[in-house]
Tab-separated table of C-alpha atoms and ligand atoms in Angstrom:
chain	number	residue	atom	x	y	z
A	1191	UNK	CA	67.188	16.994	25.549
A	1192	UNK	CA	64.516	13.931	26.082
A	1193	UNK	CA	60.783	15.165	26.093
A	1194	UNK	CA	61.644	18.047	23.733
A	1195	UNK	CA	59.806	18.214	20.677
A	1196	UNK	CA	61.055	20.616	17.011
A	1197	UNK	CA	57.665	21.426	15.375
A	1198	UNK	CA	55.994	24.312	13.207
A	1199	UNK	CA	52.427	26.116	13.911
A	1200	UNK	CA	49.605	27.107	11.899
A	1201	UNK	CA	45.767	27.976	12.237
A	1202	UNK	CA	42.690	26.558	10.220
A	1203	UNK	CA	41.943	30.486	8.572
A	1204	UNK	CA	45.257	31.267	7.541
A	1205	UNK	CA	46.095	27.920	5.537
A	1206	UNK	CA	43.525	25.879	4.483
A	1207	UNK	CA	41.339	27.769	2.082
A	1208	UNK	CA	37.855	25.534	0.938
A	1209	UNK	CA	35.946	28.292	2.849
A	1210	UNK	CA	32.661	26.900	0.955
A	1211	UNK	CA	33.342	23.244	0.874
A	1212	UNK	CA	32.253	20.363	2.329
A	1213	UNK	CA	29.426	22.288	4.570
A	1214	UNK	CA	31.591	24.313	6.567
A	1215	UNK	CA	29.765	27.380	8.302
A	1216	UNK	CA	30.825	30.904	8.358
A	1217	UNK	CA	32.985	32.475	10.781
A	1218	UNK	CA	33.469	35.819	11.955
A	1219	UNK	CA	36.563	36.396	10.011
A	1220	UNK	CA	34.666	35.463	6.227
A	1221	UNK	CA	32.383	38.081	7.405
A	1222	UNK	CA	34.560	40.355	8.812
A	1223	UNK	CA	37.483	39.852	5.944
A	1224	UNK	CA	34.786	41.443	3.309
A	1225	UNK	CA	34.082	44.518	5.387
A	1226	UNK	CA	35.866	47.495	2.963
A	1227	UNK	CA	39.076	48.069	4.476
A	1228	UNK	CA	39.398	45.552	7.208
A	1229	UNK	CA	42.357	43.841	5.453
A	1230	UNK	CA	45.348	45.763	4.276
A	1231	UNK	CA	45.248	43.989	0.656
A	1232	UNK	CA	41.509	43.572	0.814
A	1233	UNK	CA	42.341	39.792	0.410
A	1234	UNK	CA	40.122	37.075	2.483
A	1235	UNK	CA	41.278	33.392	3.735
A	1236	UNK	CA	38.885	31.743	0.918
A	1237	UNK	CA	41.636	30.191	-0.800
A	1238	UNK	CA	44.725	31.288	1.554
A	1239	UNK	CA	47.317	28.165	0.738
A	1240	UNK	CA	44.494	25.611	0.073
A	1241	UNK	CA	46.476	23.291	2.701
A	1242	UNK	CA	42.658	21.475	2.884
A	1243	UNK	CA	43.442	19.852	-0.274
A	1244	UNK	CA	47.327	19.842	-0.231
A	1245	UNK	CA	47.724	18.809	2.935
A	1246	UNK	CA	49.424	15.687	2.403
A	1247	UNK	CA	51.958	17.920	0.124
A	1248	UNK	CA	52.524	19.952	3.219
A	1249	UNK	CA	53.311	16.788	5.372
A	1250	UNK	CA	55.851	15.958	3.400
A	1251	UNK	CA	57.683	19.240	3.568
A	1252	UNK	CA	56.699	18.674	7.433
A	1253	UNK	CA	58.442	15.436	7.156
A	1254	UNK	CA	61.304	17.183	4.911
A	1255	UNK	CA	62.198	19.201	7.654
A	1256	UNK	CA	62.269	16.265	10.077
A	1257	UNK	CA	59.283	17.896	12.742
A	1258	UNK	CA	58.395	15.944	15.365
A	1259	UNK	CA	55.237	17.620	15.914
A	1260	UNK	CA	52.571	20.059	13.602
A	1261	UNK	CA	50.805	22.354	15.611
A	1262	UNK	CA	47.494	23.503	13.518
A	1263	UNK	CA	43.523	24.315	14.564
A	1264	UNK	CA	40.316	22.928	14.118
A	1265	UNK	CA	37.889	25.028	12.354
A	1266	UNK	CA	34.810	25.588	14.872
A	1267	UNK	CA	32.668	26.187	11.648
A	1268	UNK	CA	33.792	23.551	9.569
A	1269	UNK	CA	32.456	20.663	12.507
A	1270	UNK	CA	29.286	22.787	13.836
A	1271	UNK	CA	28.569	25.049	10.857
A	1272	UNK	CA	26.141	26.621	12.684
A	1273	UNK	CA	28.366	26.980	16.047
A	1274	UNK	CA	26.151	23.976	18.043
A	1275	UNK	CA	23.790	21.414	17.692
A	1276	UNK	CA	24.327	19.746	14.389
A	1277	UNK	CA	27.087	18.073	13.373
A	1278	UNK	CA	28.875	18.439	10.190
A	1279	UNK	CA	30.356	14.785	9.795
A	1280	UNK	CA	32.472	15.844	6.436
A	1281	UNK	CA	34.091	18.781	8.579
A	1282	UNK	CA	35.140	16.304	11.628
A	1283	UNK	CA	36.600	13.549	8.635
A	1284	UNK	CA	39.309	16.512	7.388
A	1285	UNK	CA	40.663	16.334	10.295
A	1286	UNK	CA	40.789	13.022	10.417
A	1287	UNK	CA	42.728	12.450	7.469
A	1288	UNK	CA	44.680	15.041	8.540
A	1289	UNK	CA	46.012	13.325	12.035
A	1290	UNK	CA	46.147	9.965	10.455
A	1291	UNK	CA	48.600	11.578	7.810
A	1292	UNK	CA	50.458	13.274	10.357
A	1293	UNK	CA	50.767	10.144	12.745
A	1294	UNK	CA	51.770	8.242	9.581
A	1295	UNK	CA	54.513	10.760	9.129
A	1296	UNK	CA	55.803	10.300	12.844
A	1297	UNK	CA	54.363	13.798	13.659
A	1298	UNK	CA	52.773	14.124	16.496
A	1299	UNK	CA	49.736	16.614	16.253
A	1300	UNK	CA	49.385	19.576	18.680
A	1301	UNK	CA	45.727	21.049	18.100
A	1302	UNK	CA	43.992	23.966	19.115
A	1303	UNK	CA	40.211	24.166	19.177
A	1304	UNK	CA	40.305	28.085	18.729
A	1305	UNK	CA	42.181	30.129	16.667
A	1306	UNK	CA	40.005	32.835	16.344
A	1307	UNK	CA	37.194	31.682	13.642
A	1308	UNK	CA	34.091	31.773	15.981
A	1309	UNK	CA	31.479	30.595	14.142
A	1310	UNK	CA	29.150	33.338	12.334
A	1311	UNK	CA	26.184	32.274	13.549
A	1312	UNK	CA	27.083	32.181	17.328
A	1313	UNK	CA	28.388	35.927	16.494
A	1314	UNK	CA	24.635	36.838	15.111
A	1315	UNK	CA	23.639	35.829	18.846
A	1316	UNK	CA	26.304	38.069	21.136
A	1317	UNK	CA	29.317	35.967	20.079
A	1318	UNK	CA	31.783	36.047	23.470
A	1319	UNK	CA	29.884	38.699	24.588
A	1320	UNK	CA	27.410	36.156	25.361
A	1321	UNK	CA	27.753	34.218	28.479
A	1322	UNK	CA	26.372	30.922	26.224
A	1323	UNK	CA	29.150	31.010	23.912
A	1324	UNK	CA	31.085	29.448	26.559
A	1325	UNK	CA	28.942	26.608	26.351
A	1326	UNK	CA	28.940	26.092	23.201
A	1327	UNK	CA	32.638	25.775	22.794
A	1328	UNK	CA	32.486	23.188	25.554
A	1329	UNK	CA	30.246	21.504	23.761
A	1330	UNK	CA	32.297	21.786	20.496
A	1331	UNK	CA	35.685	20.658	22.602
A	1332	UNK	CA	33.833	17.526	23.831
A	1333	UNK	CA	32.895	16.602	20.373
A	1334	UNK	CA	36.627	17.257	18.914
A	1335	UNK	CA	38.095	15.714	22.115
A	1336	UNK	CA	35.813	12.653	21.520
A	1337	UNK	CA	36.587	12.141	17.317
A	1338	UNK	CA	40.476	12.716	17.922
A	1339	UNK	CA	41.295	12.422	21.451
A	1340	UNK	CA	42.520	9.073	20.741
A	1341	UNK	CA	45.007	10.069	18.251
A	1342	UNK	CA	45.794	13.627	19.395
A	1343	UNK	CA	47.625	13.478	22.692
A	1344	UNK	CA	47.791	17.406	23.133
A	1345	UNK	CA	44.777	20.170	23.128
A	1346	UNK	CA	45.341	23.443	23.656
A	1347	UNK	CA	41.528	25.181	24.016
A	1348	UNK	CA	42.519	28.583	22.867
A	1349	UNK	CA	45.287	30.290	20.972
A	1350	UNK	CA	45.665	34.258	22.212
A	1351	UNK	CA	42.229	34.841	24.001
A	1352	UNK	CA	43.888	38.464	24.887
A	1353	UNK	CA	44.126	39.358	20.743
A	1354	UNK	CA	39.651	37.768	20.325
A	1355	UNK	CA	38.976	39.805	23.299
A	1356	UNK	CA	41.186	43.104	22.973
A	1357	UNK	CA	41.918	43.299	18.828
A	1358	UNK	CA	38.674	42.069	18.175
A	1359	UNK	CA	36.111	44.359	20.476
A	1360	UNK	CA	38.464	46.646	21.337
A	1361	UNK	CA	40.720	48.551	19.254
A	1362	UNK	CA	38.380	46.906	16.512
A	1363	UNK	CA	41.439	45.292	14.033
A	1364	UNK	CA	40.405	42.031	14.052
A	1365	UNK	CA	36.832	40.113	13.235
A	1366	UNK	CA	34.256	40.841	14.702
A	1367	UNK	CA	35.588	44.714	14.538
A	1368	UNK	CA	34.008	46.218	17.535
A	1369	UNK	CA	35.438	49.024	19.040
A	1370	UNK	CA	34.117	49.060	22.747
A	1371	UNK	CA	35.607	47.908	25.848
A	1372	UNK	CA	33.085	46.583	27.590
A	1373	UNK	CA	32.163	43.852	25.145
A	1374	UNK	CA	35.848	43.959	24.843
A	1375	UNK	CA	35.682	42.601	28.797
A	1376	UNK	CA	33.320	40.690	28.717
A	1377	UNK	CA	34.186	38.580	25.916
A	1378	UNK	CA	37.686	38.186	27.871
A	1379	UNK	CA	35.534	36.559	30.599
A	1380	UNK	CA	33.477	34.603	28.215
A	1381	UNK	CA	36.639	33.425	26.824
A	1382	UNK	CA	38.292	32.478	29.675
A	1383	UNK	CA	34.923	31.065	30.897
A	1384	UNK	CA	34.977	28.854	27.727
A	1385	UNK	CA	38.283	27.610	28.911
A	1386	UNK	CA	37.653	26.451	31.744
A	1387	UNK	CA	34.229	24.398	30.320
A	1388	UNK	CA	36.680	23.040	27.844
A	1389	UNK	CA	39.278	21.570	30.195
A	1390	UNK	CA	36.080	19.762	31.911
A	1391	UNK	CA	34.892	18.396	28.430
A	1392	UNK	CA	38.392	17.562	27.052
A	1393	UNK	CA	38.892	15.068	30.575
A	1394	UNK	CA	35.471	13.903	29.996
A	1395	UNK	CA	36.259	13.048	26.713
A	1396	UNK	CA	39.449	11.169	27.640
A	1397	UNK	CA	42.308	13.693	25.918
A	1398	UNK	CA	45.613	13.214	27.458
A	1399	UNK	CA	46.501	16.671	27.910
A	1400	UNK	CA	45.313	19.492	28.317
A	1401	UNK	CA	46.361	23.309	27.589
A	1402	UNK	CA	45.999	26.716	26.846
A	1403	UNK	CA	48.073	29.037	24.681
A	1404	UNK	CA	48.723	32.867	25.624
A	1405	UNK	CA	50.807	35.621	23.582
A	1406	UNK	CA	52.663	37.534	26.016
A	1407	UNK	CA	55.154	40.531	25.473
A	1408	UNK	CA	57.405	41.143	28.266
A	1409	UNK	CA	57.836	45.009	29.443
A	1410	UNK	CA	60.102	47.192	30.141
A	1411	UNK	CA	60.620	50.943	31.280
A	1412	UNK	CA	61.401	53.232	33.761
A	1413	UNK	CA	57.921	54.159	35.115
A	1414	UNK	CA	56.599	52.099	37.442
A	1415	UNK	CA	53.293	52.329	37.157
A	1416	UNK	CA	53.107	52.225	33.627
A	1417	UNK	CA	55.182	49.075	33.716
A	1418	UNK	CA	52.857	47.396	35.905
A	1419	UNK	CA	49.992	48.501	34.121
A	1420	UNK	CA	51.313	47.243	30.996
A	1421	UNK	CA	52.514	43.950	32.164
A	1422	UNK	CA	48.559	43.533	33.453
A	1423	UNK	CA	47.203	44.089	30.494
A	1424	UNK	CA	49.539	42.434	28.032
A	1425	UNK	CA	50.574	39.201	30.285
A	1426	UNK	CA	49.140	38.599	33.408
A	1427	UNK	CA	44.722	39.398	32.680
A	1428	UNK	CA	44.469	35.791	31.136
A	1429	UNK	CA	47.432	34.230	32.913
A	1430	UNK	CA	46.433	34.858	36.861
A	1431	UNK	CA	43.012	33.603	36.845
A	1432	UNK	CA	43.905	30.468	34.819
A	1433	UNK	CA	46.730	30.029	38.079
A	1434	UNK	CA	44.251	30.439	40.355
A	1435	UNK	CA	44.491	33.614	41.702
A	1436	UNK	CA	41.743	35.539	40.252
A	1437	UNK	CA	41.776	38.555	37.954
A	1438	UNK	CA	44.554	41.363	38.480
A	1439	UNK	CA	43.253	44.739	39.060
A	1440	UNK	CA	42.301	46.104	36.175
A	1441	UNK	CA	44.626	48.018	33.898
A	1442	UNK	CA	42.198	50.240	32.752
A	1443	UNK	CA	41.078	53.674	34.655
A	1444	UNK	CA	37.130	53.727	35.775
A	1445	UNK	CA	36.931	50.221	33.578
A	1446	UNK	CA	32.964	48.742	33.338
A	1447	UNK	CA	32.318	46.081	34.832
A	1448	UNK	CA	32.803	42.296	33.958
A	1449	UNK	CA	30.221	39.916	34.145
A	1450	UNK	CA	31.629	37.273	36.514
A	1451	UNK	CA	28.830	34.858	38.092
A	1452	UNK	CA	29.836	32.843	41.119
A	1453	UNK	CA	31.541	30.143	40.476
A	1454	UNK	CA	33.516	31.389	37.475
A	1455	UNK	CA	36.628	31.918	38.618
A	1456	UNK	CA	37.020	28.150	40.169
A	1457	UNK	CA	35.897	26.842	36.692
A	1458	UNK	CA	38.509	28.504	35.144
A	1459	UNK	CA	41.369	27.754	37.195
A	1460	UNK	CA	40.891	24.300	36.695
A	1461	UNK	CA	44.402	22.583	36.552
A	1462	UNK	CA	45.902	22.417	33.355
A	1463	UNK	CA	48.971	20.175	31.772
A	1464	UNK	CA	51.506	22.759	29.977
A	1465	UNK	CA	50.871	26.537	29.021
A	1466	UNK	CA	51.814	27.538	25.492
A	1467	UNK	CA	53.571	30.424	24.772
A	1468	UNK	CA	53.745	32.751	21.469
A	1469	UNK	CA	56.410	35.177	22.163
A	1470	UNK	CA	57.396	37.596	19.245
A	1471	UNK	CA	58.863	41.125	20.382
A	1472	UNK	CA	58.749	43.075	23.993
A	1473	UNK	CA	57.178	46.141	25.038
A	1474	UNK	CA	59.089	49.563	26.228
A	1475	UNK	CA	56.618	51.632	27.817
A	1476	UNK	CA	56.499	54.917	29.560
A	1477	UNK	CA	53.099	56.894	31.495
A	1478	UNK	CA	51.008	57.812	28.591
A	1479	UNK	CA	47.128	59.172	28.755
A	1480	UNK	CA	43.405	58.133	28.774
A	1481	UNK	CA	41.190	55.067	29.408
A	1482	UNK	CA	44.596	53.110	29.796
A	1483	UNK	CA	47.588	55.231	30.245
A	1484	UNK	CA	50.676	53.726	28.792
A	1485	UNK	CA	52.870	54.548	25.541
A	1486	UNK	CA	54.640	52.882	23.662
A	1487	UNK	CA	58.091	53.831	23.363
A	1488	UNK	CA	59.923	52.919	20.018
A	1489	UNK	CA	62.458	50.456	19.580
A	1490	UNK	CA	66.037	50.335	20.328
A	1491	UNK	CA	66.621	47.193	18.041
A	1492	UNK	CA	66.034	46.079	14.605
A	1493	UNK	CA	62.563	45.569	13.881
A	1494	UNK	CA	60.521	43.172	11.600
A	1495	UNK	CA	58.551	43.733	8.661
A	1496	UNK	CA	55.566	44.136	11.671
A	1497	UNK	CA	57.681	46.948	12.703
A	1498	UNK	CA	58.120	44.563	15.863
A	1499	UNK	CA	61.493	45.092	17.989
A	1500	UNK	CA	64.049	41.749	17.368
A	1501	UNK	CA	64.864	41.109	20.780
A	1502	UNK	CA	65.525	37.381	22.495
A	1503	UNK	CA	66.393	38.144	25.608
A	1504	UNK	CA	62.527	39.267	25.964
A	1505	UNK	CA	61.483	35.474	25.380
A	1506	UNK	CA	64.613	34.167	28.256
A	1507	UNK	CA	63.642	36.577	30.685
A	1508	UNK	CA	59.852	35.376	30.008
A	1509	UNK	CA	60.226	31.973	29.978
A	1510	UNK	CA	61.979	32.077	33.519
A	1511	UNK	CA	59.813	34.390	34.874
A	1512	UNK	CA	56.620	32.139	33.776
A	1513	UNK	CA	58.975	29.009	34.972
A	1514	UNK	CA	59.277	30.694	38.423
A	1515	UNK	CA	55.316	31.675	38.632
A	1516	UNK	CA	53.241	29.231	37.223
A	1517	UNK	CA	55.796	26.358	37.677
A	1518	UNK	CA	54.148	24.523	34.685
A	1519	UNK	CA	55.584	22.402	31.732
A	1520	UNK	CA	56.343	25.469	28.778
A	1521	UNK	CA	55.760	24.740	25.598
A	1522	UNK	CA	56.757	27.569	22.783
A	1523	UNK	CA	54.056	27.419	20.619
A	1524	UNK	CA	54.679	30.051	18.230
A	1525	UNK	CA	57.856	32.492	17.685
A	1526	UNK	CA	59.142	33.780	14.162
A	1527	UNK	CA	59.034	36.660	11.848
A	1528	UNK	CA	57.618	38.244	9.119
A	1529	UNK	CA	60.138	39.432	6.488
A	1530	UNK	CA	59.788	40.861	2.927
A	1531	UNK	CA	60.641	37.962	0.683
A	1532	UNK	CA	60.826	37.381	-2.714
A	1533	UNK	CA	60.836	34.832	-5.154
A	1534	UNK	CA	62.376	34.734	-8.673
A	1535	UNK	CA	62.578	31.556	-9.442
A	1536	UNK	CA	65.373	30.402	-7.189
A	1537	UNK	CA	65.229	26.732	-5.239
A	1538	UNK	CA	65.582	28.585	-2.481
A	1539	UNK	CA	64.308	31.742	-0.627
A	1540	UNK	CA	67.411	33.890	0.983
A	1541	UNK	CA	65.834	34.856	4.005
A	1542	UNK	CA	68.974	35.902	6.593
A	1543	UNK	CA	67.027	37.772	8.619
A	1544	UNK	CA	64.728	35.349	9.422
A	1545	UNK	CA	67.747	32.564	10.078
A	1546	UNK	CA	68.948	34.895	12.575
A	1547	UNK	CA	65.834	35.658	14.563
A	1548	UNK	CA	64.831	31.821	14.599
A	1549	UNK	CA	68.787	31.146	15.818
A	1550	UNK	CA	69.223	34.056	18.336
A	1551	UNK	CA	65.307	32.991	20.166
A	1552	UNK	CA	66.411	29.383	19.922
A	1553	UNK	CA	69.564	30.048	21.586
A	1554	UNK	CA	67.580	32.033	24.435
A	1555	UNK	CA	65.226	29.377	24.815
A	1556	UNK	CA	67.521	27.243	25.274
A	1557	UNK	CA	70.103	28.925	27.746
A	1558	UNK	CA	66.583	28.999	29.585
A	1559	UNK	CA	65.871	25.108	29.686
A	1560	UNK	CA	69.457	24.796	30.389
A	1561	UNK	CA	68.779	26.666	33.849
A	1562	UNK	CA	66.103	24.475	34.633
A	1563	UNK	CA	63.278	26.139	32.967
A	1564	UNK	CA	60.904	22.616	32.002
A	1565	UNK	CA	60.054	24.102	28.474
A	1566	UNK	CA	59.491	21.021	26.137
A	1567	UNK	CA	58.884	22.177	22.657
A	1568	UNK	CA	59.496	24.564	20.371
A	1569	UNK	CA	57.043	25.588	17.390
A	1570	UNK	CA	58.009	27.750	14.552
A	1571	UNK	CA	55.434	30.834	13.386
A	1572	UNK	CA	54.748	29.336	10.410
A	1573	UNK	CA	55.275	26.298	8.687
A	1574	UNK	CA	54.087	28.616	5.514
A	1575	UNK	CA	53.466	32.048	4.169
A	1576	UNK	CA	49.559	32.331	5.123
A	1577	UNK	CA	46.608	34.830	5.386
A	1578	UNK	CA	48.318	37.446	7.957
A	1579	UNK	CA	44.856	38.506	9.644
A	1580	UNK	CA	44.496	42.201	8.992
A	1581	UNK	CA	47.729	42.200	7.202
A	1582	UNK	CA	46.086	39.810	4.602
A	1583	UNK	CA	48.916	38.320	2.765
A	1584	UNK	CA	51.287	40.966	2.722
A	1585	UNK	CA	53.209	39.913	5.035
A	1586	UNK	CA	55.155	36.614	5.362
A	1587	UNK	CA	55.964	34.742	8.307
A	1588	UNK	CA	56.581	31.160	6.510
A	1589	UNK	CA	59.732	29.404	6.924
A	1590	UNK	CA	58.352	28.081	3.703
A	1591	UNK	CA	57.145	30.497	0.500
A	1592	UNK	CA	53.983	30.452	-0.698
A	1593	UNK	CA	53.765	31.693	-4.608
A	1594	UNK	CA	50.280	32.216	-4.000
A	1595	UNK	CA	48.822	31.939	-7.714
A	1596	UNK	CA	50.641	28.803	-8.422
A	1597	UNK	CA	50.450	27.608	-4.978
A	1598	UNK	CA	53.862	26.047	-4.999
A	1599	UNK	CA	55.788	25.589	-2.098
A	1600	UNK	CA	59.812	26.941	-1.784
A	1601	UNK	CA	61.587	26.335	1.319
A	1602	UNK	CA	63.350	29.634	2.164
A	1603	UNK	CA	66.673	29.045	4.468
A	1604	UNK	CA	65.614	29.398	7.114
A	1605	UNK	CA	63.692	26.047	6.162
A	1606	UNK	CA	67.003	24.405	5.212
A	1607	UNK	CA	68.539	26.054	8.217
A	1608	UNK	CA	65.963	24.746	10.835
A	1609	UNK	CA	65.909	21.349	9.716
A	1610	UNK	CA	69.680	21.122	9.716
A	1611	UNK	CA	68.945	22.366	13.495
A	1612	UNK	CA	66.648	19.915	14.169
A	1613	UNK	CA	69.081	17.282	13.105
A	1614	UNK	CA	71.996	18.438	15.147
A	1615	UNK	CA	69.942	18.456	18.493
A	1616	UNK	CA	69.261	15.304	18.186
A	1617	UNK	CA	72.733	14.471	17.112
A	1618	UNK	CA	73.729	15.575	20.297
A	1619	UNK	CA	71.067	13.690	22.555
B	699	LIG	C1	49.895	35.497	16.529
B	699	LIG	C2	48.808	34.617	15.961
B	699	LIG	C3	49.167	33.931	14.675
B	699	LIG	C4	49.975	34.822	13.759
B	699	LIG	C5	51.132	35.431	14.502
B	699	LIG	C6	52.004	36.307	13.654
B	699	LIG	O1	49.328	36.494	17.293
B	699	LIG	O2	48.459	33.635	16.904
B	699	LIG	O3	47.985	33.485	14.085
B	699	LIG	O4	49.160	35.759	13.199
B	699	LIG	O5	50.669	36.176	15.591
């Protein structure tokens, strides 16, 4: 069990709240969050659990629950509030106090540079459409890398490029909201071009190591081609070209065309440390019609309050198959579940479903490592209740309640249960 770390994950948008303060920018998702009907409870992340001024409170619940590491994100619009050039020094010193505090604590921070809150301004000029957004996030990962590189041992560049790309200029549910699938390619490729910049800036600015972070959703069915098609589009489109081996054909019939320049695909298969992996639910998939001809079969487990299928054996089959092709260190970097909690009053939140889902994924992680898969942490989706992205706050994935209009804190059990976890495994190291 050495070099395995317990932690919890969150993203800037969802927790911290102070959307006006201290010269932070705009990002697509303040913008987006107001549009009527974008967000199932019309709710934004302006206050969401106003972590940026209770974070301390939060790393002792951190430290409560004996986490070896935090996983959060930087807010692109809170350092460059207008997405490059200047620099907003008041943005940058959050996050210092925030590491310091964390480091104090004997956490070690994990932190990703995107979590999906491109700044607003870089959206008003083509956003990842735009070939020079990939810049600019290089240039906003060398200035991160350089204030916190010292302290911050692991960067992951971005979290779920496949949900900016496809949810967010595709199927339109997430900011900015367009529905079109070229834009929705070609901000893939911008993405992934970003990536690549970013690993070159990160090195330059001396951070240890180095990562990226992909949601994947392992598939099954009985028709071939739609299996294959689906496994494209939902876990291999970011994954090959990061290995190396250059986009898969496409999973889309007659798709446009993507705007890679020569060069492109070498910058973004430049080597990387560990590969983070969010892993949630599967896919069951049969041949289905149009521009990209799968369905979606329903489930033949229990689902989650996302309607998503409980099923571990999806994230041990995953993790060896990603052990046997990329042969890189695994981290999990996010897995939980959204549940319907409530809170009367009680110390603590009964929340068995949840206990069970964390134990059962656990357990298949680890039968996993135990076969040899070189998987070396384990993150919890989330730390807290938080701003559920389209879902607004309706539905909660915390291990910890949020009361949102007191803003207090309850650990539900699956808090006490995970930190009595924690404390056996390394019991028994
Ligand atoms: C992932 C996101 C995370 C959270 C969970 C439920 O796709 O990375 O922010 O919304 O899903």
């Amino acid at each position: 069990m050495s070099h395995f770390l317990f932690g919890a994950a969150t993203s800037a948008y969802q927790i911290e709240g102070a959307a006006s303060e201290d010269g932070r920018g705009l990002s697509i998702w303040d913008v987006f969050a107001r549009k009527p009907g974008a967000i199932a409870d019309g709710s934004t992340g302006d206050v969401a659990c106003d972590h940026y001024h209770r974070y301390s409170e939060d790393i002792a619940l951190m430290r409560w629950l004996g986490l070896q590491a935090y996983r959060f994100s930087v807010a692109w619009p809170r350092i460059l509030p207008e997405g490059r050039g200047r620099i907003n020094p008041k943005g940058l010193a959050f996050y210092d106090r925030l590491v310091d505090a964390l480091l104090e604590a004997g956490i070690t921070p994990f932190l990703t540079l995107y979590h999906w809150d491109l700044p607003w301004a870089l959206e008003e000029q083509g956003g990842w459409r735009s070939r020079e957004t990939a810049h600019a996030f290089a240039e906003y990962a060398e200035i991160v890398g350089r204030a916190l590189g010292d302290r911050v041992p692991s960067f992951a560049t971005l979290n779920e490029p496949w949900c900016s790309a496809f949810l967010g200029h595709w199927t339109g549910e997430h900011a900015p909201g367009e529905k079109n699938l070229e834009a929705a390619l070609k901000a893939a490729h911008h993405l992934l071009l970003g990536h690549g910049l970013a690993v070159e800036a990160l090195r330059a600015a001396g951070v240890k190591e180095v990562g990226l972070v992909l949601n994947f959703a392992p598939v099954y069915g009985e028709d071939e081609e739609a299996v294959k098609r689906a496994d494209i589009y939902h876990n291999r489109f970011f994954l090959d070209p990061v290995l190396g081996r250059g986009y898969p054909e496409s999973p889309f019939l007659n798709p446009p065309p993507m705007p890679i320049q020569e060069g492109d695909l070498e910058i973004i298969a430049r080597p990387i440390d560990f590969l983070g992996v969010n892993y949630y639910s599967r896919a069951r998939v049969a041949r289905g019609e149009g521009l990209y001809p799968v369905r979606y079969l329903p489930p033949e487990n229990p689902v989650t309050d996302m309607g998503w299928e409980v099923y571990p054996q999806g994230l041990y089959d995953l993790l060896k198959r990603l052990a046997r092709e990329t042969s890189m260190p695994l981290y999990i970097t996010e897995n939980g579940a959204a549940y319907p909690d409530r809170w009367q009053g009680e110390e603590v939140v009964e929340d068995p479903e949840r206990v069970a889902y964390l134990r059962d994924h656990l357990e298949a992680a680890f039968r996993a490592k135990a076969e040899g898969v070189d998987l070396r942490g384990y993150f919890v989706w989330s730390l807290l209740d938080n701003f559920e992205w389209a879902f607004g706050y309706t539905k909660r994935f915390g291990i910890v309640y949020v009361d949102y209009p007191t803003q207090r804190r309850i650990p539900k059990r699956s808090a006490h249960w995970y930190r009595e976890w924690i404390k056996a495994q390394l019991v028994s190291r």
